[in-house]
Amino acid sequence: MLKENLQKVEEKIAASCACSGRRREDVTLIAVSKTKPVETLKEAYDLGVRVFGENKVQELADKYEALPKDIHWHMIGHLQRNKVKYIIDKVDLIHSVDSVRLAETIDKEAKKHNLTANILIEVNVAKEDTKFGVLPEELDGLIDEISHFSNIRVLGLMTIAPFVENAEENRVIFERLRKLSVDIASKNIDNVNVSLLSMGMTNDYGVAIEEGATMIRVGTGIFGERDYSHVET
Ligand SMILES: *Cc1c(COP(=O)(O)O)cnc(C)c1O
């Protein structure tokens, strides 16, 4: 099933790239493996998947230990400051930075490991009050402050679009995130490069690619429905 699902996702990515004049290699597929057992990730690994996304620190750290070291791990979920230390040296990219205080902790932990942490700023484009992320009007100020941290590299923006029946409804959200990144790029802030756009999930990644996504986060479309009944929260 995994193999067929991956094939279907690849076909849809190819179609969305083709219809928007984009290249397949400019879109990174992140396989969102949260709640799935290590054996399932291993199966995906054996099919060639090397980029996995997780949203819980403990789960990411456990899977990191259990799986081959050439995997690229992405932290896509809300991150608590006291847990940054458990993943700072394990992840390629943190997608969910939305406050100066969190950035400050990431900077401090990165220094301890003598590394520079790659991050995206999570923007609550849809202004849903259930969501994390900085509001669009606060984005400039936040990026300006974060740009002063020596062990952080801002690489782009991320958003979680609302759940909608028709993916087309989220087109404006993706378009807005891309425009925000163009605005920031035009300011040429030192230490800040906003070329990455992490947007689009199983229900709407086709539209997100058409609107410029460089990273799509696909869980259900690859691994099937998630079962939360036995997962500790
Ligand atoms: C779970 C999750 C996804 C994947 O969602 P699907 O609808 O299963 O593709 C993407 N991004 C984030 C931040 C998530 O938490």
Short mmCIF file of N, CA and C and ligand atoms in Angstrom, two decimals, residues 32 34 76 158 160 201-202 217-220 226, ligand 1:
data_model
loop_
_atom_site.label_atom_id
_atom_site.label_comp_id
_atom_site.label_asym_id
_atom_site.label_seq_id
_atom_site.Cartn_x
_atom_site.Cartn_y
_atom_site.Cartn_z
N VAL A 32 5.18 12.79 6.45
CA VAL A 32 4.79 13.06 7.85
C VAL A 32 4.38 11.74 8.51
N LYS A 34 4.18 10.95 11.86
CA LYS A 34 3.71 10.98 13.26
C LYS A 34 2.67 9.90 13.53
N ILE A 76 7.96 19.53 12.65
CA ILE A 76 6.90 20.34 12.05
C ILE A 76 5.85 20.79 13.06
N MET A 158 6.44 28.98 7.02
CA MET A 158 5.58 27.80 7.02
C MET A 158 4.17 28.22 7.43
N ILE A 160 0.10 26.38 8.32
CA ILE A 160 -0.86 25.27 8.32
C ILE A 160 -2.19 25.88 7.89
N MET A 201 -0.70 20.14 2.66
CA MET A 201 -0.78 18.83 3.31
C MET A 201 -1.59 17.90 2.39
N THR A 202 -1.93 16.72 2.86
CA THR A 202 -2.60 15.74 1.99
C THR A 202 -3.75 16.34 1.17
N ARG A 217 4.05 18.85 3.19
CA ARG A 217 4.05 17.93 4.34
C ARG A 217 2.88 16.97 4.20
N VAL A 218 3.19 15.75 3.77
CA VAL A 218 2.11 14.80 3.46
C VAL A 218 2.17 13.59 4.39
N GLY A 219 1.11 13.42 5.18
CA GLY A 219 1.03 12.29 6.10
C GLY A 219 0.06 11.25 5.59
N THR A 220 -1.23 11.54 5.73
CA THR A 220 -2.28 10.59 5.36
C THR A 220 -2.15 10.08 3.93
N ARG A 226 -4.43 8.15 10.43
CA ARG A 226 -3.72 7.95 11.69
C ARG A 226 -4.67 7.43 12.75
C1 LIG B 1 0.02 16.04 10.66
C2 LIG B 1 0.59 17.21 9.97
C3 LIG B 1 0.72 17.22 8.56
C4 LIG B 1 0.23 16.10 7.65
O1 LIG B 1 -1.16 16.07 7.60
P1 LIG B 1 -1.92 15.13 6.53
O2 LIG B 1 -3.23 15.80 6.37
O3 LIG B 1 -2.01 13.79 7.15
O4 LIG B 1 -1.13 15.13 5.29
C5 LIG B 1 1.31 18.33 7.99
N1 LIG B 1 1.76 19.36 8.73
C6 LIG B 1 1.66 19.38 10.07
C7 LIG B 1 2.20 20.55 10.82
C8 LIG B 1 1.08 18.31 10.73
O5 LIG B 1 0.99 18.34 12.08
#
